[in-house]
Coordinates of C-alpha atoms in Angstrom, one line a residue:
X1 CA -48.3 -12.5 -79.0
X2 CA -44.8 -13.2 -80.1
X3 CA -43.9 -17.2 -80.3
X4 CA -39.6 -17.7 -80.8
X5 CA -39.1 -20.7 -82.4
X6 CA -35.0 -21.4 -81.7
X7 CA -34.6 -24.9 -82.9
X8 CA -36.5 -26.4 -86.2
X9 CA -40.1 -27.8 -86.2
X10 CA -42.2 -28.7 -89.2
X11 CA -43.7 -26.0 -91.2
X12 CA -47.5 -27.4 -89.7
X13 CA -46.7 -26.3 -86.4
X14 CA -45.8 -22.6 -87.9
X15 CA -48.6 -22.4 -89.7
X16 CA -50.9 -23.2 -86.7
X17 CA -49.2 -20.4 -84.9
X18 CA -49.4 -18.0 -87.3
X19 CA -53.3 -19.2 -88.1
X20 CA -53.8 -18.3 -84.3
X21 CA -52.8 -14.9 -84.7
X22 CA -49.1 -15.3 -82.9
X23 CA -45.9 -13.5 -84.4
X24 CA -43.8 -16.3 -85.2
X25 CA -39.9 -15.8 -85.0
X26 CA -37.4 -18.0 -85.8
X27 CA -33.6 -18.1 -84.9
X28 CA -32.5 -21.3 -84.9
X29 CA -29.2 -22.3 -83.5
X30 CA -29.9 -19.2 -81.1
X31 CA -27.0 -19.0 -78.5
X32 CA -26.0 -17.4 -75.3
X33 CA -26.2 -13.2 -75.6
X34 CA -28.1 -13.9 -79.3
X35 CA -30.7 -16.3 -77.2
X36 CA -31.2 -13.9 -74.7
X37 CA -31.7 -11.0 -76.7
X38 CA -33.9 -13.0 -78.9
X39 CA -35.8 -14.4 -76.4
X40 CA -36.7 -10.8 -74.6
X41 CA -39.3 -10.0 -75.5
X42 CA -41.4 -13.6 -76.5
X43 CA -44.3 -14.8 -74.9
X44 CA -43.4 -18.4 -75.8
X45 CA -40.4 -20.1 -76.3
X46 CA -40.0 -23.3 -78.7
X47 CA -37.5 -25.5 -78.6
X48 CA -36.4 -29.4 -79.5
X49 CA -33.0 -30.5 -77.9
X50 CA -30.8 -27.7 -78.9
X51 CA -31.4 -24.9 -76.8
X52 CA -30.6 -24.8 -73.7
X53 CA -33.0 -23.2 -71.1
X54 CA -31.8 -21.9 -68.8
X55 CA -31.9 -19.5 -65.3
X56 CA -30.3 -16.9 -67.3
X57 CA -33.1 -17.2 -70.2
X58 CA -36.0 -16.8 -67.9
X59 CA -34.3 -14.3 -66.6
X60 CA -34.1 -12.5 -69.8
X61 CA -37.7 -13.2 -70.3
X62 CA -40.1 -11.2 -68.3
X63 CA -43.3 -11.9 -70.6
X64 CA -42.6 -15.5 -71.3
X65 CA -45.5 -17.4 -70.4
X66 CA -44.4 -21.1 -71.4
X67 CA -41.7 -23.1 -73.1
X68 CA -42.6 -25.6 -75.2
X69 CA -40.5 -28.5 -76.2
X70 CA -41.3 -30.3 -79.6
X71 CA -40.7 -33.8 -78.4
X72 CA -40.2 -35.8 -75.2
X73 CA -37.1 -35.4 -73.5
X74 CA -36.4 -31.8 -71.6
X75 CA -33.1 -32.3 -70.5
X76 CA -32.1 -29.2 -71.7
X77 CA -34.6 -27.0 -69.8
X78 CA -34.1 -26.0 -66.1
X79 CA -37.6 -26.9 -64.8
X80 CA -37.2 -25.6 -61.3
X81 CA -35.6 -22.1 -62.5
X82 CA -39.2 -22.3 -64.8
X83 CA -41.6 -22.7 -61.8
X84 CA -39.5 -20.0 -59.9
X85 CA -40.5 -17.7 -62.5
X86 CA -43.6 -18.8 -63.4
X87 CA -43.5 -20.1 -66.6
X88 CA -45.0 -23.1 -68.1
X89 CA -42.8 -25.9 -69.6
X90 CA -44.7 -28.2 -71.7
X91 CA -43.7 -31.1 -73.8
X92 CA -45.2 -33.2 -77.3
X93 CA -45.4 -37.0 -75.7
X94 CA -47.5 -38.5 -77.9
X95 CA -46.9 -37.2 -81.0
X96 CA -43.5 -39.4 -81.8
X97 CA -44.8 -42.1 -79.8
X98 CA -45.6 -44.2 -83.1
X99 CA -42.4 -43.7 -84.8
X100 CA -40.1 -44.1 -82.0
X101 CA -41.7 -47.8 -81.2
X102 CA -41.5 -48.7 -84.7
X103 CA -38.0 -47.6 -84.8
X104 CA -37.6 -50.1 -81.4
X105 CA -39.1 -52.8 -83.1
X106 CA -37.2 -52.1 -86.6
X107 CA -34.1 -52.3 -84.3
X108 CA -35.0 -55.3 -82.7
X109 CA -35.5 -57.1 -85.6
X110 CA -31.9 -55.5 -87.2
X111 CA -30.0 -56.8 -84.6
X112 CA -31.3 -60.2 -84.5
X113 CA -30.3 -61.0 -87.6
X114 CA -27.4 -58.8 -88.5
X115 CA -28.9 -57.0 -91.2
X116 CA -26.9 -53.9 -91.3
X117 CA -23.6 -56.4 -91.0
X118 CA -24.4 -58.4 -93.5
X119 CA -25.8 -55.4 -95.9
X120 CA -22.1 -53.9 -95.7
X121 CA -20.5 -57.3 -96.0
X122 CA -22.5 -57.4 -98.8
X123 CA -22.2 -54.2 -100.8
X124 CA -17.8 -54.7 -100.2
X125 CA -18.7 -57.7 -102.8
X126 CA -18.7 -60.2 -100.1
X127 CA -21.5 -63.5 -100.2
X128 CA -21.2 -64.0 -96.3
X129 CA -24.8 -66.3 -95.9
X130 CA -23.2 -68.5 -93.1
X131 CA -21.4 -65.7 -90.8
X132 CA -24.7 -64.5 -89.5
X133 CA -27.0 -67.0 -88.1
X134 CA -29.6 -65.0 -86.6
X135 CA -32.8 -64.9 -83.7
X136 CA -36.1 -65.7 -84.2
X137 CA -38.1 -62.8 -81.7
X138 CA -40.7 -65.3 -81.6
X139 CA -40.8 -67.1 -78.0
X140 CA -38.0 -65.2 -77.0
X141 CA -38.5 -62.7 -73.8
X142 CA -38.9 -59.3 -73.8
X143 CA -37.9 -57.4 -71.0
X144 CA -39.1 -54.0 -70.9
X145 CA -37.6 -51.4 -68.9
X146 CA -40.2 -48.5 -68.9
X147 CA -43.3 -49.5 -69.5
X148 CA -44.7 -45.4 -70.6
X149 CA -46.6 -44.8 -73.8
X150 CA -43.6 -45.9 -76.3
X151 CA -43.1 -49.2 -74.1
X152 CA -46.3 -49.9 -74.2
X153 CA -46.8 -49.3 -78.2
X154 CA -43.6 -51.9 -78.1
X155 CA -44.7 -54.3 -75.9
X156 CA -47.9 -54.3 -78.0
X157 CA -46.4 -55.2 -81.2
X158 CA -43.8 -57.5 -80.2
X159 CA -46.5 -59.9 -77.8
X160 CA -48.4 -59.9 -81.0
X161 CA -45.5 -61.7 -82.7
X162 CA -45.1 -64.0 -80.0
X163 CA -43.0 -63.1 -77.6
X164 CA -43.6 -63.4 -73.9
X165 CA -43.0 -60.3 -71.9
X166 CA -41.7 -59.1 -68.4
X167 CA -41.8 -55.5 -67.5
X168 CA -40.0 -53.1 -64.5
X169 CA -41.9 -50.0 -64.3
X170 CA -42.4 -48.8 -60.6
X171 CA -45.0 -46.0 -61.7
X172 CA -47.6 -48.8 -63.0
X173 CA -50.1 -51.2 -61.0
X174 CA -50.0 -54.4 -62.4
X175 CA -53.5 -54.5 -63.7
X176 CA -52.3 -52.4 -66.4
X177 CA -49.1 -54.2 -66.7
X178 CA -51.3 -57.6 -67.3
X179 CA -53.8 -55.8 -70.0
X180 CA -50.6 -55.6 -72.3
X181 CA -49.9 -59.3 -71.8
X182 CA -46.8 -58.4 -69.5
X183 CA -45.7 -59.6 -65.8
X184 CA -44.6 -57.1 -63.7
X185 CA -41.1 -57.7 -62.0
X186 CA -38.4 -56.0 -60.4
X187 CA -35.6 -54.5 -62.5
X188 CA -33.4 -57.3 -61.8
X189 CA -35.5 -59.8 -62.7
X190 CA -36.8 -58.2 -65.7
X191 CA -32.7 -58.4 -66.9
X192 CA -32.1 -61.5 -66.1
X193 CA -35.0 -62.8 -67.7
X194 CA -34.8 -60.9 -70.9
X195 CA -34.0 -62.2 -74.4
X196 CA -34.2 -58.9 -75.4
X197 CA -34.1 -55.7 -73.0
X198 CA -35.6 -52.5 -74.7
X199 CA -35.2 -49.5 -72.7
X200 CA -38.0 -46.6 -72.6
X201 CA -37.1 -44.3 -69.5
X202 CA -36.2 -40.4 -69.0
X203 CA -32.5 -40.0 -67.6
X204 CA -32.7 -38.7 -64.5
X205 CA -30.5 -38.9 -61.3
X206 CA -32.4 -42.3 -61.1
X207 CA -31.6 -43.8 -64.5
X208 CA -28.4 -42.1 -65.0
X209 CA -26.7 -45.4 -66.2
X210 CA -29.1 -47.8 -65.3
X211 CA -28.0 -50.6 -67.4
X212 CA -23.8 -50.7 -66.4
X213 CA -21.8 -53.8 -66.4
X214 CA -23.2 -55.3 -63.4
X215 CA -26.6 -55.4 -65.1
X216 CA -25.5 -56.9 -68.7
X217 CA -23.7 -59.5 -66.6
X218 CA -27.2 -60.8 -65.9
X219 CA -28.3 -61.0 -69.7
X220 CA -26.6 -64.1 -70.5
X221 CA -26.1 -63.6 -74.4
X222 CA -29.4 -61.1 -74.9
X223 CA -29.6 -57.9 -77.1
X224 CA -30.0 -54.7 -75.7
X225 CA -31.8 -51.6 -77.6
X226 CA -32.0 -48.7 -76.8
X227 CA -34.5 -45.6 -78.1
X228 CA -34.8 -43.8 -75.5
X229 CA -32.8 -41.4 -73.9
X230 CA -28.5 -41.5 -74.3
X231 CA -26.5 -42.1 -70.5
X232 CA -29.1 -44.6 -69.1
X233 CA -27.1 -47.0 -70.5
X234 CA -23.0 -47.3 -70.1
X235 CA -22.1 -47.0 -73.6
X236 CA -18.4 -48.2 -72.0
X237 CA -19.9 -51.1 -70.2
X238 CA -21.5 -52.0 -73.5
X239 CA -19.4 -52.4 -75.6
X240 CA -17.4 -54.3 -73.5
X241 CA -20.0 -56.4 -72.6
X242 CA -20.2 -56.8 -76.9
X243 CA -16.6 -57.4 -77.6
X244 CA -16.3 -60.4 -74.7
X245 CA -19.4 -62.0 -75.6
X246 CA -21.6 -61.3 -72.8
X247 CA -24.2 -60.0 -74.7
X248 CA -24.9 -61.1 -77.8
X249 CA -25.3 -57.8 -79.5
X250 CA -27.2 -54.3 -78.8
X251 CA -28.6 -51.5 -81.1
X252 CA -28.8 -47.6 -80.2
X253 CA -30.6 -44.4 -81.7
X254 CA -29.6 -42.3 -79.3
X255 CA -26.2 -41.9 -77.1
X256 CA -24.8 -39.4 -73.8
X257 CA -23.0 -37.4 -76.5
X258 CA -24.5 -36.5 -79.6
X259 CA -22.6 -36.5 -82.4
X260 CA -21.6 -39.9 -81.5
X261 CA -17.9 -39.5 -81.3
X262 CA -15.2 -40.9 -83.7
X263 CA -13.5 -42.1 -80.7
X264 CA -16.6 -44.0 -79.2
X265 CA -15.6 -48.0 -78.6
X266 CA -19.2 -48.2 -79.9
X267 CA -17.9 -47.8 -83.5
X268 CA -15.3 -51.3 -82.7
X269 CA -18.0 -53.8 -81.8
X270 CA -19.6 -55.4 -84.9
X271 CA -22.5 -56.8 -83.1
X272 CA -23.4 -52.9 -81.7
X273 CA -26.1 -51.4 -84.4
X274 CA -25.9 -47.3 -83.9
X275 CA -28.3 -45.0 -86.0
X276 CA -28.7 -41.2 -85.6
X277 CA -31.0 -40.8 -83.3
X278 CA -34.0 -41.5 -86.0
X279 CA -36.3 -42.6 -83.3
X280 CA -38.9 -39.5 -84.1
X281 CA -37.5 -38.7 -87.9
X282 CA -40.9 -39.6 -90.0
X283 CA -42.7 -37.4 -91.6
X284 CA -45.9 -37.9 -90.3
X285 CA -43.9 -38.0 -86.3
X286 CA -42.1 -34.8 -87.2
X287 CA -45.7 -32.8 -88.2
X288 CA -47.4 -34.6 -84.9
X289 CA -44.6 -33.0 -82.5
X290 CA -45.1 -29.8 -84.3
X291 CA -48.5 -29.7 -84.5
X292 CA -49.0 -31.2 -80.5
X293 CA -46.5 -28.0 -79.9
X294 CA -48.4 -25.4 -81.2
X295 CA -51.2 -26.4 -80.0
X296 CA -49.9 -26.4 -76.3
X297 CA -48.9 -23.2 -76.8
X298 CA -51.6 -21.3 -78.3
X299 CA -53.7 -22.8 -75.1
X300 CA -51.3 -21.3 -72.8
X301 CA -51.6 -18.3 -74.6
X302 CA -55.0 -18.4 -74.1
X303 CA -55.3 -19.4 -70.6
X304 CA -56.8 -22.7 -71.9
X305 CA -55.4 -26.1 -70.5
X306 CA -52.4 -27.3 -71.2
X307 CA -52.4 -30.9 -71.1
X308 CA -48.8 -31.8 -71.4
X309 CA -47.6 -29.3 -68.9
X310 CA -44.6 -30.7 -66.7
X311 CA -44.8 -28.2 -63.7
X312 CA -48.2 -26.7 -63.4
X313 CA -51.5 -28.5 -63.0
X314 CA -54.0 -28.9 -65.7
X315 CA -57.3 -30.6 -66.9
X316 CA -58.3 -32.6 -70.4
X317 CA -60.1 -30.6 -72.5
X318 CA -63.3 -31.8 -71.4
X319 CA -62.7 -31.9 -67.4
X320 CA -61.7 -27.8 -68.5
X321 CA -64.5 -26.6 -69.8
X322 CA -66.6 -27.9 -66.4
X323 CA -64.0 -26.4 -64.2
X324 CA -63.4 -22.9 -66.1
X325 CA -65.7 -21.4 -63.9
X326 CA -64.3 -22.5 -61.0
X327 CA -60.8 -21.6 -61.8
X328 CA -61.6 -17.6 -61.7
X329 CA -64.1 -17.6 -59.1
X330 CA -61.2 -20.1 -56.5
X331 CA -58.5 -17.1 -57.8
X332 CA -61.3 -14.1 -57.0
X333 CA -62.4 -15.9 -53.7
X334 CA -58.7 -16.2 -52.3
X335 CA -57.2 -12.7 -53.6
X336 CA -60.3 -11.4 -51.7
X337 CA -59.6 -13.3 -48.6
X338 CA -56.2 -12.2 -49.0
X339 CA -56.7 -9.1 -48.8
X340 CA -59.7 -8.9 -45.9
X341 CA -57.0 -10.7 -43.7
X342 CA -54.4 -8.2 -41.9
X343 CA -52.4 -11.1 -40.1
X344 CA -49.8 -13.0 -41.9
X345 CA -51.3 -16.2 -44.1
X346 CA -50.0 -19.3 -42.5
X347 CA -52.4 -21.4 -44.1
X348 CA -54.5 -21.9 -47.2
X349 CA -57.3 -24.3 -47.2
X350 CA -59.7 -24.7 -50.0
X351 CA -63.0 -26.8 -49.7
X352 CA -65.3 -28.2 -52.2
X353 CA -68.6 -28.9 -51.8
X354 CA -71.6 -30.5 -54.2
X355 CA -70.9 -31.5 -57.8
X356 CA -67.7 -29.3 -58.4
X357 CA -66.2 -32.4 -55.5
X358 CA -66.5 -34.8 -58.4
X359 CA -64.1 -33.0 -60.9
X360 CA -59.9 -33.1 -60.7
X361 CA -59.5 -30.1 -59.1
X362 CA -55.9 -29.2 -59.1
X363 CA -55.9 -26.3 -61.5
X364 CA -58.8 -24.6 -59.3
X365 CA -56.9 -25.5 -56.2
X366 CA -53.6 -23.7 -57.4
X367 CA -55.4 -21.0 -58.7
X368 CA -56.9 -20.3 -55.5
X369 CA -53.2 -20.0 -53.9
X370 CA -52.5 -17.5 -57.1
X371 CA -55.3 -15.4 -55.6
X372 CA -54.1 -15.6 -52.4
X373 CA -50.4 -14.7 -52.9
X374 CA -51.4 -12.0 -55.3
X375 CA -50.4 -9.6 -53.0
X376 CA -47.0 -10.6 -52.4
X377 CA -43.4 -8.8 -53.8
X378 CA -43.1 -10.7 -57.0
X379 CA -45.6 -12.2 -59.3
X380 CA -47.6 -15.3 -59.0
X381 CA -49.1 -17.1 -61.1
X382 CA -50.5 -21.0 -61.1
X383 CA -47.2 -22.4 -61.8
X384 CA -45.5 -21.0 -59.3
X385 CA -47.8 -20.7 -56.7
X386 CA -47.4 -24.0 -55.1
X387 CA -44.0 -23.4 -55.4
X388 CA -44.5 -20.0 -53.4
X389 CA -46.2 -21.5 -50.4
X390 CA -43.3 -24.2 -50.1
X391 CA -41.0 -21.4 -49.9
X392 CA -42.7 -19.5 -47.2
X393 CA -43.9 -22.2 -45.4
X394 CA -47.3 -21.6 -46.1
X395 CA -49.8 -25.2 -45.9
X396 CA -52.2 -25.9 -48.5
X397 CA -54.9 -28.2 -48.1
X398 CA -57.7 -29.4 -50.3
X399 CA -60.9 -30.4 -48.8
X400 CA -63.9 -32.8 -50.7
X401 CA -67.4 -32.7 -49.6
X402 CA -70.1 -34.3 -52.5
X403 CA -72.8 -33.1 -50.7
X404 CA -73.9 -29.1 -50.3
X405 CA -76.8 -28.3 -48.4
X406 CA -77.6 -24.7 -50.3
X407 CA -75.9 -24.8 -53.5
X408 CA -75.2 -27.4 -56.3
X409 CA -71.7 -26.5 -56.0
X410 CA -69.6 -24.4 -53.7
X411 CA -65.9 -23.3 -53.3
X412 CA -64.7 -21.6 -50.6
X413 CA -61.1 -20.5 -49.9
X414 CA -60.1 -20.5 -45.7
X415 CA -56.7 -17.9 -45.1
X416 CA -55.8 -18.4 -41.4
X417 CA -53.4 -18.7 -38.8
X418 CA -53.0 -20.5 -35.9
X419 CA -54.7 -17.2 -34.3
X420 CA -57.3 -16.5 -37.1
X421 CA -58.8 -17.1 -40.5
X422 CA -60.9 -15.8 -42.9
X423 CA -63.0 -17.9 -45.3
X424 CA -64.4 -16.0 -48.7
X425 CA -67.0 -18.9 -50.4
X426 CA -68.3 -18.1 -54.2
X427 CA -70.8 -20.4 -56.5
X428 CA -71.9 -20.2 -60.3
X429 CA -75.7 -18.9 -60.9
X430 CA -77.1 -20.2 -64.0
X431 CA -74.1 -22.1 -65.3
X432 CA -71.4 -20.1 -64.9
X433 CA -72.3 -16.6 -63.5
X434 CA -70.3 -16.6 -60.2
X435 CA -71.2 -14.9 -57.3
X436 CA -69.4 -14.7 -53.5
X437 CA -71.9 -16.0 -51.4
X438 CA -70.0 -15.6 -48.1
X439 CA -67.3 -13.1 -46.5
X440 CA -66.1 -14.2 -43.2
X441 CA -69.8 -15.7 -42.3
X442 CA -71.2 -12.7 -43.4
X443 CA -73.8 -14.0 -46.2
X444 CA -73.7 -12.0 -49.2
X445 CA -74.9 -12.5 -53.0
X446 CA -71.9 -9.9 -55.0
X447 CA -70.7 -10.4 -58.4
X448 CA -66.7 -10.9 -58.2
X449 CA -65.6 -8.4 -61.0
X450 CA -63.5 -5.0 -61.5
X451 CA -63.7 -2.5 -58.8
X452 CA -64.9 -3.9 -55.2
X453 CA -65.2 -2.4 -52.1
X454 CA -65.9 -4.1 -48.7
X455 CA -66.6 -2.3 -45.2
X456 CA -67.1 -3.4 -42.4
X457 CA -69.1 -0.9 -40.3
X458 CA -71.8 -1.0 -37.0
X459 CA -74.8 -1.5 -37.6
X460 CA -76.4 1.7 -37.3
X461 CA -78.7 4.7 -39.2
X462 CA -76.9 6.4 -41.9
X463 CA -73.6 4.5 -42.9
X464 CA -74.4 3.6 -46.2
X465 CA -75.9 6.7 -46.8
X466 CA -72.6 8.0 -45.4
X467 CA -70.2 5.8 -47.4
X468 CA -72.4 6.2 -51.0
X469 CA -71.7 10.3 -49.8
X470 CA -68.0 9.8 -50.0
X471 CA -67.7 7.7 -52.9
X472 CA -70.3 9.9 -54.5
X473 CA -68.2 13.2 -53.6
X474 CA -64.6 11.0 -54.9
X475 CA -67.0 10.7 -58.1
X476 CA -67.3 7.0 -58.2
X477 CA -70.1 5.7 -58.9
X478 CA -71.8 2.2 -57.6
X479 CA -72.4 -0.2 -59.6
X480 CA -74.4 -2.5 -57.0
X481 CA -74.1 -3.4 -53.5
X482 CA -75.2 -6.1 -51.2
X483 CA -75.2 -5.4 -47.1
X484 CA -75.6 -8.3 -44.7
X485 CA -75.7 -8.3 -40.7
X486 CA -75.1 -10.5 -38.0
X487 CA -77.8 -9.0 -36.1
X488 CA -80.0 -6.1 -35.1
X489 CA -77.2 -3.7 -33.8
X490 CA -74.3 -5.6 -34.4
X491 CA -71.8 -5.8 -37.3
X492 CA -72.7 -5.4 -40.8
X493 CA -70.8 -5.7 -44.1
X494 CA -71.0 -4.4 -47.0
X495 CA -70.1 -5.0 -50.3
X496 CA -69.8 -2.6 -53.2
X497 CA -69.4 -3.1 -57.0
X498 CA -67.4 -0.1 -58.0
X499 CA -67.1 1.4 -61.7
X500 CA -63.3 3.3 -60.4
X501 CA -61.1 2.2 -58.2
X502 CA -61.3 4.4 -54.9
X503 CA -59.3 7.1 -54.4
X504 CA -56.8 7.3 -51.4
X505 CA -58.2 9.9 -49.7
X506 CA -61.9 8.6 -49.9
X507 CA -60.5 5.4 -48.4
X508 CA -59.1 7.3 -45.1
X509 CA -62.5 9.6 -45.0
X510 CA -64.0 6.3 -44.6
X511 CA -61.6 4.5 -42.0
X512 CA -61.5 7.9 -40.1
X513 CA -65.5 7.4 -39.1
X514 CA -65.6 5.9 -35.9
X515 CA -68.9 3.8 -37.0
X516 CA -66.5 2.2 -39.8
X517 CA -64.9 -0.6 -38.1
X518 CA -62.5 -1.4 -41.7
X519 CA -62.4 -0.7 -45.5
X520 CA -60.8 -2.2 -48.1
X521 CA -60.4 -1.5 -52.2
X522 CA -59.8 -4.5 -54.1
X523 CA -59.4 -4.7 -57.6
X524 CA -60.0 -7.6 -59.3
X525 CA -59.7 -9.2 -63.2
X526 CA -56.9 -6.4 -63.9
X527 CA -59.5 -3.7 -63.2

């Protein structure tokens, strides 16, 4: 498949592309009708932060299965537009965690004690020992605000040299907070309290100048440092906050506009450290991102997990290989429900039972709404999915039950409305052989693959025989069958495992007998 690689990414992550078997194009600094036209015809689409992805690219992109952004942030891509078109966005977390803490605590330490002031006083020929009297970090306060994967690798290093910490992070229980050695407290609190506040948040709506002058007010004299993402702090506010004395100084990598601009009032306050946004620039950080990249997409390529995806459900590597099986047989059981139901799908519940109940079963869960919308006008896949059901007001439930009285572990995928339903159950025989156990109470034992037909029909002499006629004269043969009945003289149905699909005149031979009470061809795996 063909990988577009628009903004630059260590040569590792290339190689592990092109070691996958992936077509690798490059065309960096790609822009609007040169982006689109490059992007056409890509299967996945890598980026860092100078790309912009947007509507008009997924648009452009019919085949794209994921966009991948080597690094954190992914401000520049339109998430929701993504999901609407079903395409993976994915991002390299961990890989720059290490450098960009290390570039926190460097920071820290920098503007303390002056030390890029006092190397440029020094290098203009200037001996200027007593104008910097500096900050010991040592029994100061920390306050950290965003306590993720790089505030923690901060808050780890900087307890260690003594210094007592206070965190604001509303997305972790303070359990966690307290195994790093740091009190969880409310944002205002953690301000006012800090020595030094270190900020490690996304900008969002939320955080979209979090720390204005209202909040350095609080700080009494602290430093402020920033790593993170440019905007969540008022670079205005700041250096105000620097020039008056209300802080006692603050250092930035990274700012809302990038270039920093000549005119930035940044640039006039001495006790404001700026560097170019070198939180992820090591060597070692920029092979991890591209590496961690790669990797995420040559598993969406291969419809393996994804573990950093941002909009789509997923599994570790280990939960994956448990669930595998149950990801195709939950998209086979509700594209067969699907299509058995002739009323419109209100509803989609989907129940497990046995050991399968102990696993995170998200990914299974959304595939089974991919199989059940698979009949709708425009494609769905897991990403989108959920996002499908909101749209048509369709409710999705997800049902646990650890025990199972017949099988070690069951899934079974409900269609319904508030007049009907339909519930299609499958299992895994030895392993991971599935098999649909159950049609709409019928019990059955059919293997879910290629060509399937199911009829229902009365329960009398000479249908099958009848059916295996037309298919037989449509030259289709039968691959294996399993019939089930309610009882003696009732209902029966009947489920065949086709080598061709049926042909559309065999279909109405068969709906025309007056013993068949319905018939339907379902294709299944993209047979």
């Amino acid at each position: 498949m063909r990988v577009l690689v628009t903004d630059p990414i260590a040569d590792a992550g290339l190689d592990r592309l092109r070691d996958a078997g992936h077509e690798v194009t490059t065309a960096y600094d790609a822009t609007g009708d040169a982006l689109l036209d490059a992007v056409g015809d890509a299967h996945a689409l890598i980026v860092r932060s100078g790309t912009a992805v947007t509507d008009a690219v997924f648009e452009a992109a019919p085949d794209l299965v994921i966009v991948a952004r080597a690094g954190i942030g992914v401000d520049n891509i339109d998430i929701d537009a993504a999901t609407d078109h079903g395409v993976m966005v994915a991002n390299a977390p961990a890989g720059n965690v290490r450098a960009a803490a290390e570039h926190t605590v460097a920071l820290a330490f920098a503007v303390a004690r002056s030390i890029p002031q006092a190397h440029a006083r020094l290098d203009a020929g200037s001996w200027a020992k007593d104008d910097y009297l500096g900050t010991e970090l040592s029994g100061k306060t920390l306050g950290v605000v965003g306590l993720g994967r790089v505030g923690q690798e901060v808050a780890t290093r900087l307890d260690s040299l003594g210094m007592d910490l206070v965190a604001y992070d509303p997305y972790i229980g303070e359990d966690r907070a307290a195994q790093l050695g740091a009190e969880l407290v409310d944002i205002e609190t953690c301000i006012a309290r800090a020595d030094f506040l270190t900020i490690h948040v996304p900008l969002t709506d939320e955080t979209d100048g979090l720390i204005g002058e209202a909040e350095l007010a609080r700080m009494d004299g602290g430093y402020v440092i920033n790593v993170a993402r440019g905007g969540v702090v008022d670079e205005d506010a700041l250096a105000d906050a620097a020039q008056d004395g209300v802080i006692a100084g603050a250092a930035l990598d990274v700012f809302r506009t990038e270039p920093l601009p000549p005119a930035s009032p940044l640039h006039d306050a001495d006790s404001i450290i700026t560097t170019p946004h070198l939180g992820a620039s090591t060597k070692a950080a920029q092979e991890n991102v591209a590496t961690d990249t790669a990797d995420q997409v040559v598993a969406a390529l291969a419809g393996d997990p994804v573990v950093n995806a941002l909009n789509a459900p997923s599994a570790e590597r280990s939960a994956f290989d448990r669930i595998r099986p149950f990801v195709d047989l939950a998209e086979t059981a509700g594209t067969v429900a699907a299509a058995l139901f002739d009323p419109r799908i209100e509803r989609v519940d989907v129940t497990y039972q046995g050991e399968v109940a102990d696993e995170d079963v998200a990914l299974v869960t959304a595939a089974a709404q991919q199989g059940a919308f698979a009949g709708l006008e425009w494609q769905v896949n897991a990403v989108n999915a959920p996002r499908v059901a909101e749209k048509r007001g369709i409710a999705v439930t997800e049902t646990k039950n650890h025990r199972s009285e017949a099988y070690q572990s069951l899934v079974s995928v409900t269609v319904g409305n508030g007049d009907a339903e339909l519930t299609v159950s499958g299992t895994l025989f030895a392993g991971d052989d599935p098999r649909l156990v159950e049609i709409d109470g019928f019990r059955v034992e059919a293997a879910p693959n290629g060509h399937m037909l199911v009829a229902r029909n009365h329960d009398t002499p000479g249908v099958i025989g009848f059916i295996g006629g037309v298919l037989g004269t449509a030259e289709v043969n039968i691959a294996g069958m399993f019939n089930a009945r309610e009882a003696r003289g009732g209902e029966a149905l009947t489920v065949y495992n086709l080598d061709a699909d049926v042909p559309a005149r065999a279909l109405d031979e068969l709906a025309g007998d007056d013993r068949i009470v319905d018939v339907t061809s379902i294709e299944l795996n993209g047979e």
